[in-house]
């Protein structure tokens, strides 16, 4: 299992299977560009805020969406898992569907297989 998590600032991991992934703030986009052929990945969607760190409030439920090449694949709630298949050229984007100055939506890649 390989675990890769986004940070407040974009980072590039040296692991050949890793991705470029960053957090989303104020409804911006985060991109995950895969640098090696990976056929399947599991994403855990989480969000938090400075006033409610590590928890998901009811108003934020189902507000994170996974975007693949312009197509919405899944809407997720905090702590939910989303899985799909894709090719190595795919750029996956995760975006917030609501405006909130304190909440952060983050997609964490937890497993490659």
PDB file of C-alpha atoms in Angstrom:
ATOM      1  CA  UNK A   1       0.000   0.000   0.000  1.00  0.00           C
ATOM      2  CA  UNK A   2       1.193   3.481  -0.827  1.00  0.00           C
ATOM      3  CA  UNK A   3      -0.230   6.464   0.987  1.00  0.00           C
ATOM      4  CA  UNK A   4      -0.002   9.949  -0.472  1.00  0.00           C
ATOM      5  CA  UNK A   5      -1.663  12.978   1.028  1.00  0.00           C
ATOM      6  CA  UNK A   6      -2.020  16.535  -0.199  1.00  0.00           C
ATOM      7  CA  UNK A   7      -0.585  19.433   1.743  1.00  0.00           C
ATOM      8  CA  UNK A   8      -1.350  23.113   2.065  1.00  0.00           C
ATOM      9  CA  UNK A   9       1.274  23.728  -0.594  1.00  0.00           C
ATOM     10  CA  UNK A  10       1.648  21.567  -3.693  1.00  0.00           C
ATOM     11  CA  UNK A  11       4.290  18.893  -3.370  1.00  0.00           C
ATOM     12  CA  UNK A  12       5.890  16.428  -5.730  1.00  0.00           C
ATOM     13  CA  UNK A  13       6.660  12.989  -4.346  1.00  0.00           C
ATOM     14  CA  UNK A  14       9.709  11.094  -5.585  1.00  0.00           C
ATOM     15  CA  UNK A  15       7.953   7.730  -5.567  1.00  0.00           C
ATOM     16  CA  UNK A  16       7.396   6.794  -9.207  1.00  0.00           C
ATOM     17  CA  UNK A  17       3.838   5.786  -8.385  1.00  0.00           C
ATOM     18  CA  UNK A  18       3.024   8.998  -6.599  1.00  0.00           C
ATOM     19  CA  UNK A  19       1.115  12.031  -7.745  1.00  0.00           C
ATOM     20  CA  UNK A  20       1.033  15.780  -7.678  1.00  0.00           C
ATOM     21  CA  UNK A  21      -1.763  16.618  -5.289  1.00  0.00           C
ATOM     22  CA  UNK A  22      -2.694  19.733  -3.381  1.00  0.00           C
ATOM     23  CA  UNK A  23      -5.455  20.926  -1.112  1.00  0.00           C
ATOM     24  CA  UNK A  24      -8.360  22.971  -2.330  1.00  0.00           C
ATOM     25  CA  UNK A  25      -9.155  26.325  -0.836  1.00  0.00           C
ATOM     26  CA  UNK A  26     -11.912  28.736  -1.817  1.00  0.00           C
ATOM     27  CA  UNK A  27     -13.341  26.513  -4.556  1.00  0.00           C
ATOM     28  CA  UNK A  28     -10.111  26.227  -6.541  1.00  0.00           C
ATOM     29  CA  UNK A  29      -9.002  23.046  -8.277  1.00  0.00           C
ATOM     30  CA  UNK A  30      -6.457  20.508  -7.152  1.00  0.00           C
ATOM     31  CA  UNK A  31      -4.819  18.278  -9.729  1.00  0.00           C
ATOM     32  CA  UNK A  32      -3.428  14.798  -9.381  1.00  0.00           C
ATOM     33  CA  UNK A  33      -1.223  13.897 -12.334  1.00  0.00           C
ATOM     34  CA  UNK A  34      -0.112  10.289 -12.317  1.00  0.00           C
ATOM     35  CA  UNK A  35       3.443   9.747 -13.488  1.00  0.00           C
ATOM     36  CA  UNK A  36       3.353   5.964 -13.884  1.00  0.00           C
ATOM     37  CA  UNK A  37       0.762   3.576 -15.206  1.00  0.00           C
ATOM     38  CA  UNK A  38      -1.753   2.916 -12.451  1.00  0.00           C
ATOM     39  CA  UNK A  39      -5.012   1.171 -13.219  1.00  0.00           C
ATOM     40  CA  UNK A  40      -6.928   1.577  -9.999  1.00  0.00           C
ATOM     41  CA  UNK A  41      -6.856   3.890  -7.033  1.00  0.00           C
ATOM     42  CA  UNK A  42      -8.898   4.492  -3.917  1.00  0.00           C
ATOM     43  CA  UNK A  43      -9.506   8.050  -2.803  1.00  0.00           C
ATOM     44  CA  UNK A  44     -10.529   9.140   0.663  1.00  0.00           C
ATOM     45  CA  UNK A  45     -12.279  12.492   0.673  1.00  0.00           C
ATOM     46  CA  UNK A  46     -12.007  14.592   3.781  1.00  0.00           C
ATOM     47  CA  UNK A  47     -12.597  18.168   4.742  1.00  0.00           C
ATOM     48  CA  UNK A  48     -12.065  20.259   7.821  1.00  0.00           C
ATOM     49  CA  UNK A  49     -12.098  23.844   8.950  1.00  0.00           C
ATOM     50  CA  UNK A  50     -10.100  25.996  11.293  1.00  0.00           C
ATOM     51  CA  UNK A  51     -13.065  26.083  13.642  1.00  0.00           C
ATOM     52  CA  UNK A  52     -13.872  22.385  13.473  1.00  0.00           C
ATOM     53  CA  UNK A  53     -10.586  20.670  12.678  1.00  0.00           C
ATOM     54  CA  UNK A  54     -10.792  17.060  11.624  1.00  0.00           C
ATOM     55  CA  UNK A  55     -14.573  16.939  11.662  1.00  0.00           C
ATOM     56  CA  UNK A  56     -17.220  17.211   8.991  1.00  0.00           C
ATOM     57  CA  UNK A  57     -20.158  19.472   9.661  1.00  0.00           C
ATOM     58  CA  UNK A  58     -23.575  18.574   8.311  1.00  0.00           C
ATOM     59  CA  UNK A  59     -23.648  21.598   6.027  1.00  0.00           C
ATOM     60  CA  UNK A  60     -20.438  20.446   4.349  1.00  0.00           C
ATOM     61  CA  UNK A  61     -21.650  16.904   3.667  1.00  0.00           C
ATOM     62  CA  UNK A  62     -21.445  15.718   0.053  1.00  0.00           C
ATOM     63  CA  UNK A  63     -19.730  18.884  -1.090  1.00  0.00           C
ATOM     64  CA  UNK A  64     -16.523  17.443  -2.565  1.00  0.00           C
ATOM     65  CA  UNK A  65     -16.566  16.188  -6.127  1.00  0.00           C
ATOM     66  CA  UNK A  66     -14.076  14.108  -8.072  1.00  0.00           C
ATOM     67  CA  UNK A  67     -13.565  15.324 -11.638  1.00  0.00           C
ATOM     68  CA  UNK A  68     -11.941  13.213 -14.363  1.00  0.00           C
ATOM     69  CA  UNK A  69     -11.302  14.928 -17.674  1.00  0.00           C
ATOM     70  CA  UNK A  70     -14.229  17.265 -17.180  1.00  0.00           C
ATOM     71  CA  UNK A  71     -16.662  14.586 -16.061  1.00  0.00           C
ATOM     72  CA  UNK A  72     -17.934  14.428 -12.512  1.00  0.00           C
ATOM     73  CA  UNK A  73     -17.236  10.920 -11.248  1.00  0.00           C
ATOM     74  CA  UNK A  74     -18.519  11.104  -7.719  1.00  0.00           C
ATOM     75  CA  UNK A  75     -19.616  13.445  -5.011  1.00  0.00           C
ATOM     76  CA  UNK A  76     -18.186  12.529  -1.660  1.00  0.00           C
ATOM     77  CA  UNK A  77     -18.790  13.190   1.967  1.00  0.00           C
ATOM     78  CA  UNK A  78     -16.085  13.635   4.534  1.00  0.00           C
ATOM     79  CA  UNK A  79     -14.305  10.364   5.209  1.00  0.00           C
ATOM     80  CA  UNK A  80     -15.907   8.605   2.246  1.00  0.00           C
ATOM     81  CA  UNK A  81     -13.991   6.359  -0.114  1.00  0.00           C
ATOM     82  CA  UNK A  82     -14.233   6.628  -3.889  1.00  0.00           C
ATOM     83  CA  UNK A  83     -12.690   4.136  -6.301  1.00  0.00           C
ATOM     84  CA  UNK A  84     -12.331   4.128 -10.069  1.00  0.00           C
ATOM     85  CA  UNK A  85     -10.157   2.929 -12.932  1.00  0.00           C
ATOM     86  CA  UNK A  86      -8.172   5.207 -15.219  1.00  0.00           C
ATOM     87  CA  UNK A  87      -5.074   5.332 -17.394  1.00  0.00           C
ATOM     88  CA  UNK A  88      -1.696   6.878 -16.697  1.00  0.00           C
ATOM     89  CA  UNK A  89      -2.406   9.950 -18.834  1.00  0.00           C
ATOM     90  CA  UNK A  90      -5.435  10.930 -16.786  1.00  0.00           C
ATOM     91  CA  UNK A  91      -5.401  14.110 -14.771  1.00  0.00           C
ATOM     92  CA  UNK A  92      -7.766  13.858 -11.836  1.00  0.00           C
ATOM     93  CA  UNK A  93      -9.121  17.039 -10.333  1.00  0.00           C
ATOM     94  CA  UNK A  94     -10.935  17.457  -7.065  1.00  0.00           C
ATOM     95  CA  UNK A  95     -12.991  20.554  -6.480  1.00  0.00           C
ATOM     96  CA  UNK A  96     -15.188  22.039  -3.829  1.00  0.00           C
ATOM     97  CA  UNK A  97     -18.735  22.847  -4.806  1.00  0.00           C
ATOM     98  CA  UNK A  98     -19.331  25.468  -2.146  1.00  0.00           C
ATOM     99  CA  UNK A  99     -17.629  28.665  -1.093  1.00  0.00           C
ATOM    100  CA  UNK A 100     -16.213  28.700   2.404  1.00  0.00           C
ATOM    101  CA  UNK A 101     -13.210  30.674   3.527  1.00  0.00           C
ATOM    102  CA  UNK A 102     -12.196  28.279   6.283  1.00  0.00           C
ATOM    103  CA  UNK A 103     -13.046  24.780   5.109  1.00  0.00           C
ATOM    104  CA  UNK A 104     -10.605  22.672   3.134  1.00  0.00           C
ATOM    105  CA  UNK A 105     -11.465  19.721   0.950  1.00  0.00           C
ATOM    106  CA  UNK A 106      -8.684  17.205   0.434  1.00  0.00           C
ATOM    107  CA  UNK A 107      -8.443  14.012  -1.560  1.00  0.00           C
ATOM    108  CA  UNK A 108      -5.928  11.513  -0.239  1.00  0.00           C
ATOM    109  CA  UNK A 109      -4.734   8.609  -2.327  1.00  0.00           C
ATOM    110  CA  UNK A 110      -4.531   5.658   0.022  1.00  0.00           C
ATOM    111  CA  UNK A 111      -3.866   2.622  -2.119  1.00  0.00           C
ATOM    112  CA  UNK A 112      -2.562   1.582  -5.513  1.00  0.00           C
ATOM    113  CA  UNK A 113      -3.187  -1.921  -6.790  1.00  0.00           C
TER     114      UNK A 113
END
